[in-house]
PDB file of C-alpha atoms in Angstrom:
ATOM      1  CA  MET A  46      25.068  12.349  -7.961  1.00 51.00           C
ATOM      2  CA  ASP A  47      27.112   9.677  -6.229  1.00 55.00           C
ATOM      3  CA  MET A  48      25.654   6.472  -7.355  1.00 55.00           C
ATOM      4  CA  ASN A  49      27.274   4.434  -4.524  1.00 59.00           C
ATOM      5  CA  GLU A  50      24.783   5.995  -2.062  1.00 86.00           C
ATOM      6  CA  VAL A  51      21.756   5.179  -4.129  1.00 91.00           C
ATOM      7  CA  LYS A  52      19.896   1.915  -4.279  1.00 95.00           C
ATOM      8  CA  PRO A  53      16.935   1.053  -6.769  1.00 95.00           C
ATOM      9  CA  ILE A  54      13.399   0.797  -5.352  1.00 96.00           C
ATOM     10  CA  THR A  55      12.006  -2.664  -5.411  1.00 93.00           C
ATOM     11  CA  GLY A  56       9.082  -2.767  -7.940  1.00 93.00           C
ATOM     12  CA  PHE A  57       9.866   0.598  -9.402  1.00 94.00           C
ATOM     13  CA  LEU A  58      12.602   0.361 -12.044  1.00 91.00           C
ATOM     14  CA  ASN A  59      12.794   4.074 -12.813  1.00 92.00           C
ATOM     15  CA  TYR A  60      13.431   5.212  -9.250  1.00 96.00           C
ATOM     16  CA  ALA A  61      16.156   4.974  -6.660  1.00 96.00           C
ATOM     17  CA  VAL A  62      16.573   6.216  -3.041  1.00 96.00           C
ATOM     18  CA  THR A  63      19.461   7.394  -0.850  1.00 94.00           C
ATOM     19  CA  ARG A  64      20.131   6.420   2.889  1.00 90.00           C
ATOM     20  CA  ASP A  65      18.953   9.844   3.902  1.00 88.00           C
ATOM     21  CA  GLY A  66      15.647   9.675   2.033  1.00 91.00           C
ATOM     22  CA  ARG A  67      16.179  11.506  -1.257  1.00 93.00           C
ATOM     23  CA  VAL A  68      14.443   9.862  -4.167  1.00 95.00           C
ATOM     24  CA  TRP A  69      15.948   9.959  -7.624  1.00 95.00           C
ATOM     25  CA  SER A  70      13.787   9.759 -10.795  1.00 94.00           C
ATOM     26  CA  LYS A  71      16.156   8.030 -13.420  1.00 92.00           C
ATOM     27  CA  PRO A  72      16.194   9.655 -16.966  1.00 89.00           C
ATOM     28  CA  ARG A  73      13.711   7.913 -19.324  1.00 86.00           C
ATOM     29  CA  LYS A  74      10.895   8.680 -21.928  1.00 82.00           C
ATOM     30  CA  ASP A  75       7.188   8.903 -20.905  1.00 79.00           C
ATOM     31  CA  SER A  76       4.376   7.068 -22.831  1.00 79.00           C
ATOM     32  CA  LEU A  77       4.427   9.875 -25.358  1.00 86.00           C
ATOM     33  CA  GLY A  78       8.048   9.733 -26.063  1.00 86.00           C
ATOM     34  CA  ARG A  79       9.079  12.806 -24.045  1.00 87.00           C
ATOM     35  CA  LYS A  80      12.036  12.846 -21.933  1.00 88.00           C
ATOM     36  CA  CYS A  81      11.265  12.866 -18.243  1.00 83.00           C
ATOM     37  CA  GLY A  82      13.065  11.961 -14.957  1.00 84.00           C
ATOM     38  CA  ASN A  83      16.755  12.661 -14.381  1.00 90.00           C
ATOM     39  CA  ARG A  84      15.987  14.659 -11.275  1.00 92.00           C
ATOM     40  CA  TRP A  85      15.610  14.589  -7.514  1.00 95.00           C
ATOM     41  CA  MET A  86      11.888  14.255  -6.652  1.00 95.00           C
ATOM     42  CA  THR A  87      10.040  16.685  -4.459  1.00 94.00           C
ATOM     43  CA  PRO A  88       8.323  14.896  -1.617  1.00 94.00           C
ATOM     44  CA  ILE A  89       4.921  15.882  -0.265  1.00 93.00           C
ATOM     45  CA  LYS A  90       4.225  16.181   3.502  1.00 91.00           C
ATOM     46  CA  ASN A  91       1.109  14.634   4.793  1.00 87.00           C
ATOM     47  CA  ASN A  92      -0.927  15.982   7.747  1.00 82.00           C
ATOM     48  CA  ASP A  93       1.189  13.962  10.294  1.00 82.00           C
ATOM     49  CA  GLY A  94       4.504  15.345   8.903  1.00 87.00           C
ATOM     50  CA  TYR A  95       5.512  12.224   6.941  1.00 90.00           C
ATOM     51  CA  LEU A  96       6.964  12.633   3.531  1.00 93.00           C
ATOM     52  CA  ARG A  97       5.788  10.678   0.534  1.00 95.00           C
ATOM     53  CA  VAL A  98       6.483  10.606  -3.177  1.00 96.00           C
ATOM     54  CA  GLY A  99       4.355   9.542  -6.130  1.00 95.00           C
ATOM     55  CA  LEU A 100       6.100   6.842  -8.079  1.00 95.00           C
ATOM     56  CA  TYR A 101       4.684   5.413 -11.413  1.00 91.00           C
ATOM     57  CA  ASN A 102       4.744   1.697 -12.348  1.00 88.00           C
ATOM     58  CA  GLU A 103       3.035   0.655 -15.540  1.00 84.00           C
ATOM     59  CA  ARG A 104       1.155   3.908 -15.707  1.00 82.00           C
ATOM     60  CA  ARG A 105      -0.186   3.681 -12.180  1.00 90.00           C
ATOM     61  CA  ARG A 106       0.764   6.201  -9.577  1.00 92.00           C
ATOM     62  CA  HIS A 107       1.775   4.766  -6.062  1.00 94.00           C
ATOM     63  CA  ASN A 108       2.015   7.220  -3.189  1.00 95.00           C
ATOM     64  CA  LEU A 109       4.684   5.800  -1.066  1.00 96.00           C
ATOM     65  CA  PHE A 110       6.232   6.908   2.192  1.00 95.00           C
ATOM     66  CA  ILE A 111       9.883   7.763   2.046  1.00 95.00           C
ATOM     67  CA  HIS A 112      10.736   6.053   5.439  1.00 95.00           C
ATOM     68  CA  ASN A 113       9.418   2.785   3.997  1.00 95.00           C
ATOM     69  CA  LEU A 114      11.461   3.111   0.853  1.00 96.00           C
ATOM     70  CA  VAL A 115      14.714   3.728   2.603  1.00 96.00           C
ATOM     71  CA  LEU A 116      14.275   0.813   5.032  1.00 96.00           C
ATOM     72  CA  GLN A 117      13.204  -1.584   2.099  1.00 96.00           C
ATOM     73  CA  ALA A 118      16.281  -0.574   0.073  1.00 96.00           C
ATOM     74  CA  PHE A 119      18.868  -0.486   2.722  1.00 95.00           C
ATOM     75  CA  GLY A 120      17.578  -2.618   5.467  1.00 92.00           C
ATOM     76  CA  GLY A 121      16.042  -5.485   3.574  1.00 92.00           C
ATOM     77  CA  PRO A 122      12.582  -6.625   2.675  1.00 93.00           C
ATOM     78  CA  ARG A 123       9.749  -6.091   5.091  1.00 94.00           C
ATOM     79  CA  PRO A 124       9.123  -9.050   7.502  1.00 96.00           C
ATOM     80  CA  PRO A 125       5.542 -10.260   7.850  1.00 95.00           C
ATOM     81  CA  ASN A 126       3.438  -8.250  10.402  1.00 95.00           C
ATOM     82  CA  THR A 127       5.843  -5.446  10.636  1.00 96.00           C
ATOM     83  CA  GLU A 128       5.794  -1.798   9.970  1.00 95.00           C
ATOM     84  CA  CYS A 129       8.485   0.783   9.461  1.00 95.00           C
ATOM     85  CA  CYS A 130       9.345   2.522  12.924  1.00 94.00           C
ATOM     86  CA  LEU A 131      11.090   5.775  13.255  1.00 93.00           C
ATOM     87  CA  MET A 132      12.948   5.080  16.393  1.00 92.00           C
ATOM     88  CA  ASP A 133      13.247   8.840  17.462  1.00 90.00           C
ATOM     89  CA  GLY A 134       9.613   9.468  16.553  1.00 87.00           C
ATOM     90  CA  ASN A 135      10.631  12.433  14.274  1.00 89.00           C
ATOM     91  CA  PRO A 136       8.689  12.207  10.870  1.00 87.00           C
ATOM     92  CA  ALA A 137      11.418  14.205   9.254  1.00 86.00           C
ATOM     93  CA  ASN A 138      14.334  11.872  10.030  1.00 90.00           C
ATOM     94  CA  TYR A 139      14.531   9.365   7.380  1.00 87.00           C
ATOM     95  CA  HIS A 140      18.242   8.217   7.941  1.00 88.00           C
ATOM     96  CA  LEU A 141      18.702   4.505   7.873  1.00 89.00           C
ATOM     97  CA  ASP A 142      19.974   4.453  11.325  1.00 91.00           C
ATOM     98  CA  ASN A 143      16.704   5.777  12.650  1.00 93.00           C
ATOM     99  CA  LEU A 144      14.615   3.064  11.018  1.00 95.00           C
ATOM    100  CA  ARG A 145      13.660  -0.455  12.025  1.00 96.00           C
ATOM    101  CA  TRP A 146      11.141  -3.042  11.180  1.00 96.00           C
ATOM    102  CA  LYS A 147       8.801  -3.395  14.301  1.00 96.00           C
ATOM    103  CA  THR A 148       5.377  -4.911  14.878  1.00 95.00           C
ATOM    104  CA  HIS A 149       2.553  -2.395  15.609  1.00 92.00           C
ATOM    105  CA  LYS A 150       2.518  -3.414  19.176  1.00 92.00           C
ATOM    106  CA  GLU A 151       6.115  -2.525  19.561  1.00 94.00           C
ATOM    107  CA  ILE A 152       5.756   0.781  17.827  1.00 90.00           C
ATOM    108  CA  VAL A 153       2.853   1.686  20.204  1.00 88.00           C
ATOM    109  CA  GLN A 154       4.945   0.611  23.349  1.00 89.00           C
ATOM    110  CA  LEU A 155       7.771   2.738  22.057  1.00 89.00           C
ATOM    111  CA  MET A 156       5.475   5.760  21.456  1.00 85.00           C
ATOM    112  CA  VAL A 157       4.092   5.306  25.124  1.00 83.00           C
ATOM    113  CA  LYS A 158       7.680   5.058  26.507  1.00 85.00           C
ATOM    114  CA  ARG A 159       8.761   8.312  24.748  1.00 79.00           C
ATOM    115  CA  GLY A 160       5.434  10.017  25.548  1.00 74.00           C
ATOM    116  CA  SER A 161       4.389  10.640  22.023  1.00 70.00           C
ATOM    117  CA  HIS A 162       1.487   8.220  22.008  1.00 64.00           C
ATOM    118  CA  ARG A 163      -1.847   9.887  21.809  1.00 59.00           C
ATOM    119  CA  SER A 164      -4.196   7.919  23.959  1.00 52.00           C
ATOM    120  CA  GLN A 165      -7.943   8.483  23.933  1.00 42.00           C
ATOM    121  CA  HIS A 166      -7.721  10.585  27.152  1.00 41.00           C
ATOM    122  CA  GLN A 167      -5.035  12.792  25.417  1.00 44.00           C
ATOM    123  CA  ARG A 168      -6.931  13.262  22.333  1.00 45.00           C
ATOM    124  CA  GLY A 169     -10.178  13.784  24.157  1.00 47.00           C
ATOM    125  CA  GLU A 170     -13.156  11.496  24.248  1.00 48.00           C
ATOM    126  CA  LYS A 171     -15.109  14.059  22.478  1.00 52.00           C
ATOM    127  CA  GLN A 172     -13.055  13.380  19.306  1.00 54.00           C
ATOM    128  CA  HIS A 173     -14.701  10.057  18.777  1.00 55.00           C
ATOM    129  CA  PRO A 174     -16.591  10.157  15.422  1.00 55.00           C
ATOM    130  CA  ASN A 175     -19.845   9.290  17.229  1.00 56.00           C
ATOM    131  CA  TYR A 176     -19.595  11.927  19.978  1.00 65.00           C
ATOM    132  CA  LYS A 177     -22.611  14.119  20.111  1.00 74.00           C
ATOM    133  CA  LEU A 178     -22.774  17.546  21.788  1.00 80.00           C
ATOM    134  CA  SER A 179     -25.138  17.861  24.682  1.00 82.00           C
ATOM    135  CA  ASP A 180     -28.227  20.334  24.221  1.00 82.00           C
ATOM    136  CA  ARG A 181     -26.493  22.720  26.646  1.00 84.00           C
ATOM    137  CA  GLU A 182     -23.258  22.404  24.563  1.00 85.00           C
ATOM    138  CA  ARG A 183     -25.221  22.958  21.341  1.00 85.00           C
ATOM    139  CA  ARG A 184     -26.887  26.169  22.610  1.00 85.00           C
ATOM    140  CA  LEU A 185     -23.405  27.411  23.784  1.00 87.00           C
ATOM    141  CA  VAL A 186     -21.813  26.778  20.372  1.00 88.00           C
ATOM    142  CA  PHE A 187     -24.761  28.462  18.649  1.00 85.00           C
ATOM    143  CA  ASN A 188     -24.600  31.578  20.859  1.00 86.00           C
ATOM    144  CA  ILE A 189     -20.821  31.717  20.690  1.00 88.00           C
ATOM    145  CA  TYR A 190     -20.794  31.580  16.859  1.00 88.00           C
ATOM    146  CA  ARG A 191     -23.465  34.205  16.537  1.00 86.00           C
ATOM    147  CA  GLY A 192     -21.286  36.597  18.607  1.00 85.00           C
ATOM    148  CA  GLY A 193     -18.934  36.490  15.624  1.00 84.00           C
ATOM    149  CA  ALA A 194     -15.756  36.188  17.372  1.00 83.00           C
ATOM    150  CA  HIS A 195     -15.074  32.413  16.580  1.00 85.00           C
ATOM    151  CA  SER A 196     -14.650  30.483  13.385  1.00 88.00           C
ATOM    152  CA  LEU A 197     -16.283  27.127  12.897  1.00 88.00           C
ATOM    153  CA  GLN A 198     -12.860  25.369  13.163  1.00 87.00           C
ATOM    154  CA  ASN A 199     -12.037  27.276  16.348  1.00 84.00           C
ATOM    155  CA  LEU A 200     -15.135  26.110  17.949  1.00 86.00           C
ATOM    156  CA  ALA A 201     -14.621  22.603  16.740  1.00 83.00           C
ATOM    157  CA  ASP A 202     -11.140  22.574  18.224  1.00 80.00           C
ATOM    158  CA  GLN A 203     -12.486  24.078  21.441  1.00 81.00           C
ATOM    159  CA  PHE A 204     -15.278  21.508  21.756  1.00 80.00           C
ATOM    160  CA  GLY A 205     -13.242  18.551  20.460  1.00 79.00           C
ATOM    161  CA  VAL A 206     -15.652  17.749  17.539  1.00 81.00           C
ATOM    162  CA  SER A 207     -15.562  18.094  13.801  1.00 81.00           C
ATOM    163  CA  SER A 208     -16.174  21.497  11.905  1.00 83.00           C
ATOM    164  CA  THR A 209     -19.022  19.714  10.137  1.00 86.00           C
ATOM    165  CA  LEU A 210     -20.873  19.168  13.392  1.00 85.00           C
ATOM    166  CA  ILE A 211     -20.359  22.632  14.511  1.00 87.00           C
ATOM    167  CA  SER A 212     -21.667  23.808  11.117  1.00 88.00           C
ATOM    168  CA  VAL A 213     -24.808  21.836  11.604  1.00 87.00           C
ATOM    169  CA  VAL A 214     -25.362  23.262  15.051  1.00 87.00           C
ATOM    170  CA  VAL A 215     -24.748  26.963  14.178  1.00 86.00           C
ATOM    171  CA  HIS A 216     -27.110  26.617  11.077  1.00 85.00           C
ATOM    172  CA  ASP A 217     -30.076  25.166  13.093  1.00 79.00           C
ATOM    173  CA  SER A 218     -32.295  27.784  14.585  1.00 67.00           C
ATOM    174  CA  ARG A 219     -33.395  25.314  17.323  1.00 71.00           C
ATOM    175  CA  TRP A 220     -30.354  26.115  19.358  1.00 59.00           C
ATOM    176  CA  ALA A 221     -30.891  29.840  19.621  1.00 59.00           C
ATOM    177  CA  ALA A 222     -31.268  30.990  23.200  1.00 54.00           C
ATOM    178  CA  LYS A 223     -34.951  31.252  24.167  1.00 51.00           C
TER     179      LYS A 223
END
């Protein structure tokens, strides 16, 4: 490992990060005296494609996004009211030259400019947590599901609601065709 390309992670003495987002766990002993660390950590991808790692500090686990760690280590501390912005919008590109501190408003403007912002219209108004299916839609969902060709998740995606709502509808006999 080239230690010149690695910087310590503020607040986490046993970890370091590279400019391209690799996180190193330094060799040490755990609370039971066993050797641990001395390895590159394996990040976990969240549902939006962003990588994070679990770092321990005083026996508490902290799940931190890698892009934040890189920018804090190599770009300086986070200014007030800012967030880490991935300039190209690619959640897999954690190189320092792709990261900047920006306000939330600036990030949204950048996303709109590059066409990656999901407005309410693009998501579908039905995706609002308070959206309810009309009686006609409920009957339709009930009958489609009873046909056996569609899963709960497939119907949820098709109607823009949660699979929980679809489950409630298909298990309620009031929506059977009369």
